[in-house]
Amino acid sequence: MPSGKPHTHRHPPWSKLLLVLALLLTAGHTAPASPVVISGSPDSQPLTAQLDQLEDPTRQLTIEQVARQPLPFTPVGTDYLNRGYTASAYWFRLRLRNDLAYPVERVIEVEQAYLGRVEAYLPRANTEGFLSFAAGDELPFSIRAVRHRLPVFPVSLPDHAEQTIYLRVETKGALTFSAALWKPLEHGRKDRVHTFFLGAYYGFLLILFIYNAAFFFGVHDQTNIFFAGYIICIGLFQACVDGFAGQLQEWLLGGFLVEGLRLRLVFGNAACGMAALFTRKYLCLQNFCNRGLSVLAAVFFGAAVAAAVLPTQTIARLSTYLMALGALPGLFASIGPLRQGYRPALYFLLAWSAVVLAVILNTLRTAGVLPPTIAWPSVLHLGTVVQGLFLSVGLVARVAQLQQEKEAAQAEAERRTVEVSLSEAFNRQLKQANEELHQALLAREEARREAEQRRAELEAANARLMELDRIKSEFTAMLVHDLRSPLAAVKGTLELIEDVLPGNDTDMLELVRASQDNVQRTLDLITDLLELARTESQSVTLDLKLLDLVPLLQRCLENTRLGAPHPLTFVTELPPALPAVAGDSRKLERVFMNLLTNAAKFTPPDGRITVTAREVTGEGVEAGLSFIEVSITDTGKGIPAAELPFLFDPYRQGGQGKKHVGFGLGLAIVKRIVAAHDGNVTVKSQVGVGSTFTVTLPCWASKVGQTSLARPAPAGAGDSGEAVFT
């Protein structure tokens, strides 16, 4: 633990010798106090009455002189020691005896947090000399013997042993002293209770401060801001008295430290100055009292400034007496307004009476008139709490009374002008209402005309789009029809040329066959365009028959395997039979051939294509219906997620498809054919893993309203056709 050295003044070396000789001459007149026997009970043991004391006027005595020379210690003999304002240091000797059969740990607590410097000297365990520990209001919180708001020192005693402990106290303010011996556990419990009540007290002051500061910004009444200033100053003053000054400074300012006594004087005088300003505004005083309180506030603020710059010993006594009398002018000033019927003055009188009573009780306790066993320092906290409650109620009553007076002052003038103002206001409101109604009607008419114009424009644009779509479809159909015949003739001619060419002319045969492939691709494109044009014009005709999809899928799979551009592995997971579907076998064969051809095209050599089919039941709104679900899975490069939403759009090819021949019509045709069968097609894909295209078709028994193949289902019966992307 950190150790400290006593504060010393510069005196001639012979002054110490003279002091010791003088003390030795007076030694031996009084018997020392009896030792304190350590108790095993959890209660604290008061120590003050069993201490021996020694005054050190020069503050020059060392622990070696005090412990080894027969100096004139005298018993304290009282539970509370009050030496007032003194320039001397005081030594206290404590004899502790442990009659128990085991070592004990105890804590010595000095109950005054505001003492400037308290040092404890404990004998070393196995050697001569003393361990020095320091605490007090003048020391940084981090170097105290125990990091506690009070001077606290740990003590260890072996079994059946006695120790002599010395305490040295030096302060610039009034010297009051009392101490107690605690078990560490019980001391911690006591601290938790005290900390709880102190937290509640400072929380209450903080709530009062925030409330009044907010009230000031709301109504701009200086009374609230003066009261908020008083609350924050009295709270900081009490925090210094309670021993939190060093800890707060260390948290907020780091290594910068101002002694606690100086802070108490600054905040105490500032609180009295704010109280004088608050009294002047709250009681609405005039003339002499108003000027007197203003002068008193200036005196207190001047004392606060003086306490911040002058030596503390110079200003401490004056500030203490000045602050003790600071509440009296407020009490006397409230009598006049109270006699005049000013109701808030009653709350003010009760509030300041509580504070004055608390100060008087604490002063009597300090003087030894009242017994020290009662927690009289807490009376100051209770007094400020009661004061805050009464003044808060009084501020509300003051606002209410001022509001009533203001309303009463305005009532007469309002009665004189009420009829004229009412008539003028009614006419203005009526005129304004008519104008607003007229503007609203004009705006409504303008909006209606704009809506009509917009609707006409949209109808015209829609009609034009429909006409353009019709022209495009007719043009595409005509173009495809006109191109198919000459291309078929070219294809026949190329086949005839291939037949008549000699077999040894390989170059010519390759040229003819390449031309045939190009013509065939052109015919396939024309067929796709024609099919797409038909589906877009809603003219898809289906030759419906009851189909078993298993043979159809096997046939498509075999054709794909034979036409695959490179070796692939084909896996089928088909049941022996599936429920029948109502479909056009030629168009469904084209659907599955398109999907299988795409899978073979985009699957690398030695890849795998898996075809599965199963019967599934509907869920939700499709509960009770049955569907055939055909899935074609490849192990190709996959499709990026950004391209999936546009995969079934005409003339759109993904990044993978751009490396192959095609025009992006196959999947668009697949989507329209499946939609014409009241089915659905979906795709799932992951780049680097592969893709799965799933075609879902309703079973024949599930087609709502379908009674025969010749009679199609009503429009909208399961006719979604919307692609679902995952």
XYZ file of C-alpha atoms in Angstrom:
726
model
C 0.000 0.000 0.000
C 1.184 3.546 -0.557
C 2.819 5.284 2.316
C 2.846 8.945 3.130
C 5.069 11.345 5.079
C 3.756 13.926 7.533
C 3.594 17.495 6.416
C 6.464 19.558 7.872
C 7.159 23.248 8.315
C 10.587 24.839 8.206
C 11.758 25.444 11.788
C 15.234 25.694 13.275
C 16.689 22.287 14.278
C 16.831 23.294 17.965
C 13.068 23.934 17.953
C 12.412 20.186 17.806
C 14.700 19.616 20.781
C 12.992 22.343 22.812
C 9.576 20.918 21.948
C 10.531 17.391 22.999
C 12.093 18.660 26.247
C 8.963 20.649 27.029
C 6.777 17.649 26.398
C 9.018 15.391 28.492
C 8.813 17.791 31.431
C 5.041 17.493 31.410
C 5.008 13.724 30.882
C 3.813 11.199 33.398
C 0.960 13.187 34.915
C -1.856 11.070 33.446
C -2.238 7.293 33.196
C -2.585 5.949 29.623
C -5.911 4.661 28.395
C -6.606 0.961 28.716
C -6.133 -1.239 25.636
C -9.030 -2.036 23.301
C -9.812 -5.731 23.462
C -10.874 -6.997 20.039
C -14.350 -8.447 20.075
C -15.570 -11.345 17.952
C -19.059 -9.826 17.479
C -20.025 -8.268 14.119
C -20.763 -4.861 15.687
C -18.283 -2.022 15.379
C -16.191 -0.968 18.359
C -15.938 2.802 19.124
C -12.320 3.800 19.629
C -12.315 7.549 20.369
C -12.854 7.367 24.151
C -10.071 4.787 24.523
C -7.436 6.757 22.620
C -4.532 8.752 24.077
C -3.920 12.154 22.486
C -0.912 14.401 22.087
C -0.909 17.924 20.650
C 1.978 18.837 18.364
C 1.870 22.676 17.998
C 4.833 22.805 15.602
C 3.755 19.747 13.573
C 7.403 18.576 13.755
C 7.223 15.381 15.841
C 8.152 12.180 14.032
C 6.851 8.682 14.684
C 10.203 7.689 16.218
C 9.995 10.520 18.774
C 6.367 9.840 19.566
C 6.774 6.066 19.921
C 10.094 5.870 21.808
C 10.024 8.861 24.150
C 7.740 9.259 27.170
C 5.715 12.151 25.780
C 2.665 13.465 27.701
C -0.206 11.559 26.038
C -3.544 12.131 27.754
C -6.706 10.009 27.415
C -9.384 11.444 25.138
C -12.188 10.207 27.383
C -15.041 11.200 25.040
C -16.698 9.582 22.054
C -16.286 12.688 19.880
C -13.316 15.051 19.894
C -13.713 18.667 18.739
C -10.629 20.909 18.672
C -12.116 23.627 16.459
C -9.792 25.599 14.209
C -6.263 24.767 15.303
C -2.835 25.010 13.719
C -1.564 22.012 15.699
C -1.253 18.432 14.597
C -2.682 15.760 16.907
C -1.266 12.303 17.605
C -3.529 9.513 18.839
C -2.253 6.322 20.438
C -4.336 3.167 20.215
C -3.522 -0.071 22.049
C -5.191 -3.126 20.510
C -5.203 -6.514 22.209
C -6.294 -9.792 20.628
C -7.235 -12.385 23.257
C -8.723 -14.683 20.633
C -7.067 -17.960 19.650
C -6.721 -16.953 16.014
C -5.345 -13.991 14.040
C -7.838 -11.263 13.178
C -8.207 -8.684 10.414
C -9.803 -5.383 11.304
C -10.366 -1.953 9.728
C -9.872 1.367 11.529
C -12.282 3.948 10.108
C -11.948 7.671 10.852
C -15.493 8.967 10.449
C -14.572 12.482 9.219
C -14.077 12.563 5.440
C -13.122 16.255 5.446
C -9.911 15.978 7.531
C -6.952 17.220 5.516
C -4.390 14.487 6.240
C -4.685 11.374 8.404
C -1.689 9.071 8.836
C -1.606 5.653 10.458
C 1.584 4.022 11.799
C 1.351 0.275 12.300
C 4.217 -1.763 13.842
C 6.060 -4.044 11.444
C 5.520 -7.767 11.923
C 9.069 -9.089 12.329
C 11.267 -5.989 12.456
C 11.421 -2.699 14.275
C 9.814 0.403 12.943
C 6.407 1.239 11.567
C 4.473 0.944 8.335
C 3.109 4.319 7.298
C -0.281 4.738 5.585
C -1.888 8.032 4.566
C -5.370 9.231 3.653
C -7.364 12.424 3.854
C -8.975 15.189 1.884
C -5.659 16.688 0.709
C -4.367 13.472 -0.893
C -5.198 12.091 -4.336
C -7.697 9.273 -4.174
C -5.365 6.808 -5.923
C -2.554 6.991 -3.321
C -4.655 6.551 -0.201
C -4.067 3.537 1.981
C -7.506 2.222 1.034
C -9.415 3.743 -1.888
C -12.324 4.926 0.214
C -14.047 8.242 0.722
C -13.197 8.066 4.482
C -9.731 7.570 6.014
C -9.649 3.767 6.381
C -6.663 1.660 7.495
C -6.405 -2.160 7.577
C -5.009 -3.798 10.737
C -3.790 -7.396 11.259
C -3.236 -8.847 14.776
C -1.837 -12.295 15.575
C -3.557 -14.412 18.185
C -2.881 -13.527 21.853
C -0.974 -10.389 20.863
C -1.071 -6.653 21.605
C -0.084 -3.795 19.308
C 0.245 -0.047 19.687
C -0.946 1.960 16.688
C -0.443 5.695 16.193
C -2.688 8.046 14.236
C -1.655 11.552 13.230
C -4.268 14.142 12.148
C -3.534 17.495 10.542
C -6.095 19.747 8.876
C -6.528 23.378 7.851
C -10.200 23.457 8.823
C -11.966 22.590 12.054
C -10.502 19.465 13.644
C -13.179 17.021 14.749
C -12.313 13.385 15.257
C -13.960 10.050 15.952
C -12.946 6.529 14.975
C -14.299 2.987 15.097
C -12.996 -0.549 14.620
C -14.804 -2.777 12.100
C -14.640 -6.259 10.764
C -13.840 -5.973 7.016
C -17.019 -7.800 5.994
C -19.275 -5.751 8.247
C -17.531 -2.571 7.137
C -18.264 -3.474 3.509
C -21.931 -4.091 4.339
C -22.178 -0.771 6.142
C -20.566 0.956 3.141
C -23.064 -0.560 0.728
C -25.986 0.737 2.795
C -24.439 4.211 3.083
C -23.582 4.257 -0.620
C -27.173 3.363 -1.496
C -28.606 6.228 0.535
C -25.978 8.672 -0.722
C -26.737 7.602 -4.305
C -30.443 8.171 -3.693
C -29.660 11.598 -2.217
C -27.482 12.754 -5.112
C -29.912 11.230 -7.603
C -32.690 13.299 -6.046
C -30.586 16.463 -6.360
C -29.775 15.599 -9.984
C -33.474 15.131 -10.785
C -34.252 18.501 -9.183
C -31.474 20.148 -11.203
C -32.590 18.647 -14.532
C -36.244 19.439 -13.838
C -35.625 23.081 -12.997
C -33.139 23.581 -15.840
C -35.669 22.144 -18.294
C -38.422 24.254 -16.735
C -36.292 27.364 -17.231
C -35.784 26.640 -20.922
C -39.534 26.084 -21.213
C -40.872 29.196 -19.448
C -37.708 31.355 -19.190
C -38.264 32.104 -15.483
C -35.000 33.080 -13.769
C -36.272 31.594 -10.498
C -35.811 28.085 -11.846
C -32.290 28.662 -13.118
C -31.256 30.200 -9.772
C -32.747 27.215 -7.967
C -30.968 24.813 -10.356
C -27.690 26.647 -9.671
C -28.301 26.393 -5.926
C -29.025 22.648 -6.212
C -25.840 21.912 -8.170
C -23.682 23.997 -5.789
C -25.146 22.452 -2.624
C -24.773 19.001 -4.185
C -21.081 19.589 -4.932
C -20.606 21.023 -1.429
C -22.132 17.923 0.151
C -20.058 15.694 -2.141
C -16.913 17.355 -0.763
C -18.179 16.947 2.826
C -18.948 13.267 2.147
C -15.413 12.663 0.896
C -16.051 12.343 -2.858
C -14.016 15.416 -3.875
C -10.734 13.601 -4.534
C -12.401 10.742 -6.385
C -14.444 13.057 -8.605
C -11.401 15.177 -9.438
C -9.374 12.102 -10.317
C -12.142 10.857 -12.637
C -12.703 14.192 -14.330
C -9.317 15.970 -14.173
C -6.757 13.172 -13.918
C -3.694 14.232 -11.919
C -4.949 17.782 -11.226
C -5.992 18.046 -7.547
C -7.574 20.825 -5.492
C -7.758 20.252 -1.740
C -11.238 19.354 -0.509
C -11.445 22.205 2.016
C -10.939 24.796 -0.723
C -13.655 23.174 -2.838
C -16.034 23.109 0.142
C -15.510 26.810 0.733
C -15.979 27.654 -2.968
C -19.136 25.594 -3.454
C -20.581 26.501 -0.050
C -20.263 30.247 -0.661
C -21.526 29.860 -4.233
C -24.560 27.937 -2.947
C -25.336 30.733 -0.479
C -24.991 33.309 -3.273
C -27.366 31.374 -5.531
C -29.751 31.005 -2.577
C -29.814 34.800 -2.110
C -30.594 35.371 -5.804
C -33.244 32.642 -5.697
C -34.840 34.213 -2.599
C -34.999 37.622 -4.268
C -36.731 36.232 -7.392
C -38.933 33.670 -5.642
C -40.437 36.065 -3.077
C -40.813 38.877 -5.648
C -39.176 41.271 -3.179
C -38.927 44.972 -3.839
C -36.964 47.998 -2.609
C -34.739 47.472 0.421
C -34.991 43.656 0.725
C -34.338 43.236 -2.980
C -31.185 45.369 -2.868
C -30.048 43.773 0.407
C -30.229 40.247 -1.012
C -28.395 41.376 -4.149
C -25.571 42.762 -1.971
C -25.546 39.559 0.097
C -25.273 37.460 -3.088
C -22.330 39.597 -4.239
C -20.633 39.075 -0.832
C -21.025 35.301 -1.049
C -19.765 35.147 -4.632
C -16.807 37.310 -3.609
C -16.086 34.911 -0.747
C -16.214 32.001 -3.238
C -13.652 33.736 -5.455
C -11.495 34.542 -2.407
C -11.664 30.911 -1.269
C -10.433 29.842 -4.709
C -7.304 32.055 -4.650
C -6.453 32.915 -1.005
C -4.855 30.528 1.510
C -7.570 28.302 2.927
C -6.622 28.881 6.557
C -7.168 32.613 6.036
C -10.677 32.356 4.587
C -11.950 29.148 6.267
C -13.253 30.654 9.535
C -14.818 33.683 7.884
C -16.540 31.548 5.254
C -17.798 29.074 7.859
C -19.457 31.778 9.961
C -20.759 33.568 6.879
C -22.332 30.378 5.486
C -23.837 29.541 8.905
C -25.672 32.884 8.869
C -26.534 32.751 5.166
C -29.962 31.153 5.644
C -31.227 33.706 8.188
C -31.896 36.615 5.745
C -34.055 34.303 3.662
C -36.134 33.361 6.715
C -36.710 36.978 7.683
C -37.401 38.031 4.086
C -40.229 35.464 3.754
C -42.220 36.878 6.677
C -43.385 40.007 4.841
C -44.754 38.261 1.702
C -46.364 35.596 3.920
C -48.299 38.241 5.861
C -49.451 39.749 2.570
C -51.044 36.430 1.548
C -48.353 35.286 -0.851
C -48.879 31.520 -0.498
C -45.521 30.350 -2.012
C -43.762 32.170 0.867
C -45.086 29.459 3.247
C -43.254 26.712 1.315
C -40.146 28.871 1.258
C -40.292 29.375 5.042
C -40.719 25.644 5.672
C -37.865 24.784 3.278
C -35.319 27.146 4.815
C -36.465 26.240 8.346
C -35.567 22.606 7.602
C -32.069 23.626 6.502
C -31.539 25.959 9.465
C -32.708 23.224 11.856
C -30.320 20.720 10.257
C -27.412 23.173 10.545
C -28.257 23.895 14.202
C -28.477 20.187 15.091
C -25.169 19.442 13.380
C -23.520 22.413 15.116
C -24.796 21.262 18.535
C -23.514 17.773 17.818
C -20.121 19.158 16.801
C -20.032 21.224 20.000
C -20.759 18.106 22.063
C -24.212 19.226 23.260
C -25.997 16.410 21.425
C -24.879 12.772 21.721
C -22.652 11.651 18.823
C -24.229 8.187 18.653
C -27.008 9.515 16.398
C -26.072 9.971 12.730
C -26.322 13.750 12.885
C -24.287 14.382 9.679
C -27.136 12.725 7.773
C -29.406 15.486 9.077
C -27.790 17.858 6.558
C -28.703 15.486 3.733
C -32.233 15.112 5.046
C -32.542 18.873 5.476
C -31.571 19.582 1.840
C -33.958 16.861 0.623
C -36.849 18.372 2.607
C -35.831 21.813 1.354
C -35.802 20.621 -2.249
C -39.265 19.052 -1.893
C -40.816 22.138 -0.307
C -39.207 24.502 -2.802
C -40.303 22.339 -5.743
C -43.895 22.470 -4.512
C -43.452 26.173 -3.851
C -42.221 26.800 -7.400
C -45.316 25.106 -8.782
C -47.507 27.165 -6.458
C -45.627 30.319 -7.475
C -46.144 29.629 -11.180
C -49.843 28.968 -10.524
C -50.260 32.176 -8.511
C -48.378 34.279 -11.055
C -50.557 32.785 -13.761
C -53.691 33.627 -11.801
C -52.522 37.197 -11.272
C -51.685 37.537 -14.932
C -55.067 36.206 -15.939
C -56.824 38.515 -13.497
C -54.907 41.508 -14.870
C -55.898 40.656 -18.423
C -59.531 39.816 -17.662
C -60.798 43.401 -17.555
C -59.178 44.398 -20.853
C -60.423 41.268 -22.504
C -64.013 41.900 -21.362
C -63.963 45.385 -22.904
C -62.854 44.242 -26.324
C -64.371 40.780 -26.506
C -67.387 41.675 -28.681
C -65.446 43.703 -31.241
C -62.615 41.198 -31.446
C -65.067 38.308 -31.706
C -66.926 39.948 -34.597
C -63.720 40.832 -36.441
C -62.305 37.371 -35.894
C -65.519 35.748 -37.150
C -65.532 37.875 -40.291
C -61.873 37.128 -40.956
C -62.410 33.427 -40.456
C -65.477 33.403 -42.699
C -63.632 35.254 -45.443
C -60.649 32.958 -45.078
C -62.891 29.892 -45.176
C -64.605 31.113 -48.368
C -61.247 31.748 -49.982
C -59.965 28.347 -48.951
C -63.132 26.694 -50.270
C -62.789 28.508 -53.594
C -59.132 27.496 -53.884
C -60.020 23.910 -52.993
C -62.691 23.790 -55.721
C -60.283 25.207 -58.281
C -57.614 22.724 -57.266
C -60.116 19.861 -57.440
C -61.257 20.878 -60.918
C -57.672 21.219 -62.093
C -56.843 17.801 -60.684
C -59.869 16.274 -62.425
C -58.855 17.778 -65.771
C -55.297 16.539 -65.335
C -56.562 13.061 -64.434
C -58.814 12.972 -67.503
C -55.985 14.114 -69.724
C -53.627 11.577 -68.186
C -56.170 8.780 -68.606
C -56.710 9.701 -72.258
C -52.946 9.748 -72.848
C -52.569 6.361 -71.172
C -55.412 4.877 -73.213
C -53.899 6.198 -76.424
C -50.457 4.898 -75.473
C -51.931 1.519 -74.545
C -53.827 1.301 -77.849
C -50.685 2.217 -79.751
C -48.673 -0.404 -77.883
C -51.300 -3.039 -78.625
C -51.315 -2.045 -82.291
C -47.520 -2.145 -82.425
C -47.538 -5.556 -80.739
C -50.091 -6.825 -83.281
C -48.069 -5.428 -86.188
C -44.897 -6.970 -84.758
C -46.526 -10.376 -84.356
C -48.040 -10.290 -87.879
C -44.754 -9.113 -89.341
C -42.803 -11.806 -87.518
C -45.250 -14.527 -88.632
C -45.196 -13.281 -92.222
C -41.416 -12.959 -92.226
C -40.941 -16.417 -90.800
C -43.411 -17.922 -93.257
C -41.757 -16.198 -96.219
C -38.278 -17.275 -95.151
C -39.092 -20.903 -94.385
C -39.987 -21.958 -98.001
C -36.806 -20.708 -99.728
C -34.659 -22.063 -96.937
C -36.365 -25.453 -97.237
C -35.610 -25.414 -100.956
C -31.967 -24.533 -100.241
C -31.766 -27.384 -97.739
C -33.218 -29.847 -100.303
C -30.743 -28.668 -102.911
C -27.841 -29.142 -100.513
C -29.033 -32.664 -99.689
C -29.237 -33.448 -103.428
C -25.721 -32.062 -103.946
C -24.469 -34.197 -101.060
C -25.964 -37.299 -102.661
C -24.411 -36.703 -106.131
C -20.955 -35.637 -104.934
C -18.252 -38.278 -105.222
C -17.177 -39.714 -101.924
C -13.502 -38.849 -102.399
C -14.128 -35.084 -102.579
C -14.000 -34.576 -98.805
C -13.485 -30.802 -98.897
C -16.628 -30.260 -100.933
C -18.596 -32.660 -98.697
C -17.525 -30.746 -95.562
C -18.511 -27.435 -97.198
C -21.944 -28.812 -98.171
C -22.529 -30.293 -94.716
C -21.502 -27.022 -93.012
C -23.975 -25.190 -95.257
C -26.654 -27.721 -94.290
C -25.943 -27.101 -90.566
C -26.211 -23.336 -91.035
C -29.480 -23.690 -92.986
C -30.832 -26.036 -90.290
C -29.928 -23.558 -87.523
C -31.669 -20.827 -89.494
C -34.766 -23.013 -89.849
C -34.687 -23.753 -86.111
C -34.459 -20.019 -85.382
C -37.386 -19.354 -87.714
C -39.390 -22.081 -85.995
C -38.581 -20.586 -82.574
C -39.551 -17.117 -83.740
C -42.820 -18.437 -85.136
C -43.555 -20.302 -81.922
C -42.705 -17.251 -79.821
C -44.897 -15.031 -81.967
C -47.790 -17.441 -81.566
C -47.410 -17.622 -77.792
C -47.153 -13.842 -77.473
C -50.348 -13.362 -79.446
C -52.145 -15.820 -77.162
C -52.790 -18.140 -80.052
C -51.082 -21.231 -78.614
C -53.170 -24.219 -79.676
C -52.789 -27.424 -77.745
C -53.652 -30.899 -78.990
C -54.514 -32.223 -75.535
C -54.230 -35.896 -74.787
C -53.786 -37.959 -71.660
C -50.045 -38.503 -71.423
C -47.707 -40.608 -69.323
C -44.589 -38.466 -69.008
C -42.207 -41.355 -68.288
C -41.926 -42.657 -71.911
C -41.782 -39.089 -73.215
C -38.913 -38.231 -70.852
C -37.031 -41.431 -71.752
C -37.366 -40.639 -75.453
C -36.135 -37.066 -74.969
C -33.256 -38.296 -72.824
C -32.154 -40.816 -75.489
C -32.280 -38.188 -78.254
C -30.211 -35.811 -76.140
C -27.643 -38.482 -75.355
C -27.221 -39.291 -79.054
C -26.831 -35.622 -79.987
C -24.609 -34.585 -77.097
C -21.525 -32.608 -78.225
C -19.232 -34.510 -75.815
C -19.341 -37.529 -73.473
C -21.786 -37.048 -70.574
C -23.287 -39.232 -67.852
C -27.095 -39.344 -67.824
C -28.857 -40.431 -64.637
C -32.612 -41.054 -64.490
C -34.743 -41.347 -61.395
C -38.124 -42.086 -62.964
C -40.912 -44.145 -61.382
C -42.460 -46.975 -63.430
C -45.528 -44.836 -64.052
C -46.871 -41.407 -63.185
C -50.420 -40.047 -63.019
C -51.619 -38.864 -66.411
C -51.413 -35.236 -67.423
C -53.490 -33.484 -70.075
C -50.948 -32.140 -72.557
C -49.716 -31.710 -76.084
C -47.043 -34.371 -76.505
C -45.265 -32.535 -79.311
C -45.016 -29.273 -77.382
C -44.083 -30.941 -74.086
C -41.430 -32.913 -75.934
C -40.047 -29.604 -77.165
C -40.019 -28.262 -73.602
C -37.984 -31.151 -72.253
C -35.731 -31.305 -75.345
C -34.934 -27.590 -74.951
C -34.068 -28.041 -71.274
C -32.024 -31.208 -71.881
C -30.213 -29.692 -74.884
C -29.304 -26.616 -72.810
C -28.081 -28.864 -69.981
C -25.907 -30.879 -72.408
C -24.611 -27.690 -74.041
C -23.476 -26.063 -70.776
C -22.225 -29.186 -68.972
C -18.483 -29.845 -69.463
C -17.193 -33.225 -70.729
C -17.652 -36.137 -68.300
C -20.295 -34.086 -66.487
C -23.585 -35.476 -65.247
C -27.218 -34.745 -66.104
C -29.903 -36.080 -63.759
C -33.602 -36.330 -64.679
C -36.125 -36.983 -61.882
C -39.922 -37.073 -61.846
C -42.336 -37.467 -58.974
C -45.893 -36.767 -57.891
C -46.346 -33.975 -55.321
C -49.368 -32.639 -53.486
C -50.310 -28.987 -53.314
C -50.121 -26.809 -50.201
C -52.035 -23.771 -49.025
C -54.602 -22.681 -51.610
C -53.598 -25.718 -53.746
C -54.295 -28.210 -50.956
C -55.918 -31.399 -52.297
C -54.447 -31.033 -55.813
C -51.773 -33.269 -57.364
C -48.901 -32.250 -59.633
C -46.134 -33.917 -61.634
C -42.747 -32.368 -60.908
C -39.944 -33.015 -63.441
C -36.428 -31.785 -62.512
C -33.404 -31.644 -64.838
C -30.125 -31.095 -62.955
C -26.726 -30.549 -64.551
C -23.223 -30.081 -63.199
C -22.374 -27.152 -65.424
C -20.895 -23.780 -64.489
C -24.167 -22.471 -63.062
C -25.969 -19.188 -63.617
C -25.098 -15.984 -61.688
C -27.817 -14.850 -59.324
C -28.092 -11.466 -61.086
C -29.146 -13.181 -64.357
C -31.835 -15.467 -62.910
C -34.724 -12.911 -62.934
C -34.265 -12.371 -66.713
C -33.567 -15.988 -67.722
C -36.968 -16.594 -69.350
C -37.117 -13.267 -71.223
C -36.900 -13.490 -75.059
C -33.580 -12.606 -76.718
C -31.762 -12.667 -73.364
C -28.715 -14.855 -72.881
C -26.699 -15.221 -69.694
C -22.957 -14.839 -69.497
C -22.500 -18.572 -70.071
C -24.818 -18.657 -73.111
C -22.938 -15.939 -74.982
C -20.140 -18.403 -75.719
C -22.565 -20.721 -77.614
C -24.721 -20.285 -80.695
C -28.294 -19.222 -79.913
C -30.688 -16.302 -79.725
C -32.160 -16.691 -76.240
C -35.570 -17.972 -77.419
C -35.559 -21.525 -76.072
C -36.350 -20.783 -72.424
C -38.912 -18.115 -73.380
C -40.754 -20.735 -75.486
C -40.471 -23.253 -72.641
C -42.073 -20.801 -70.243
C -44.998 -20.054 -72.570
C -45.686 -23.704 -73.426
C -45.644 -24.710 -69.751
C -47.890 -21.757 -68.858
C -50.327 -22.840 -71.606
C -50.539 -26.223 -69.805
C -51.421 -24.437 -66.507
C -47.973 -25.351 -65.229
C -44.943 -23.595 -63.896
C -41.188 -23.665 -64.515
C -38.575 -22.664 -61.921
C -34.796 -22.602 -61.773
C -32.236 -22.933 -59.003
C -28.557 -22.409 -59.715
C -25.214 -21.923 -58.018
C -22.122 -20.778 -59.851
C -19.544 -23.559 -60.004
C -22.030 -26.229 -58.875
C -24.752 -26.458 -61.523
C -28.400 -25.694 -62.268
C -31.778 -27.365 -61.749
C -34.803 -26.580 -63.947
C -38.108 -27.854 -62.539
C -41.309 -28.170 -64.600
C -44.535 -28.611 -62.631
C -47.684 -29.787 -64.457
C -51.123 -30.460 -62.923
C -52.398 -34.040 -63.007
C -55.487 -34.657 -65.105
C -57.594 -35.424 -62.012
C -56.553 -32.075 -60.473
C -57.703 -29.777 -63.304
C -60.577 -27.846 -61.773
C -63.734 -27.900 -63.916
C -62.155 -30.183 -66.576
C -64.579 -32.929 -67.643
C -63.157 -33.930 -71.001
C -60.144 -33.304 -73.201
C -62.288 -31.553 -75.782
C -63.451 -28.958 -73.258
C -60.652 -26.820 -71.848
C -60.661 -25.602 -68.281
C -62.207 -22.206 -67.513
C -59.905 -19.229 -67.821
C -57.817 -18.626 -64.726
C -58.115 -22.156 -63.335
C -54.528 -22.690 -62.199
C -53.261 -20.595 -65.110
C -50.321 -18.858 -63.523
C -47.341 -19.298 -65.845
C -45.262 -17.067 -63.562
C -41.659 -18.188 -63.146
C -40.436 -18.571 -59.571
C -36.727 -17.847 -59.081
C -34.763 -19.165 -56.137
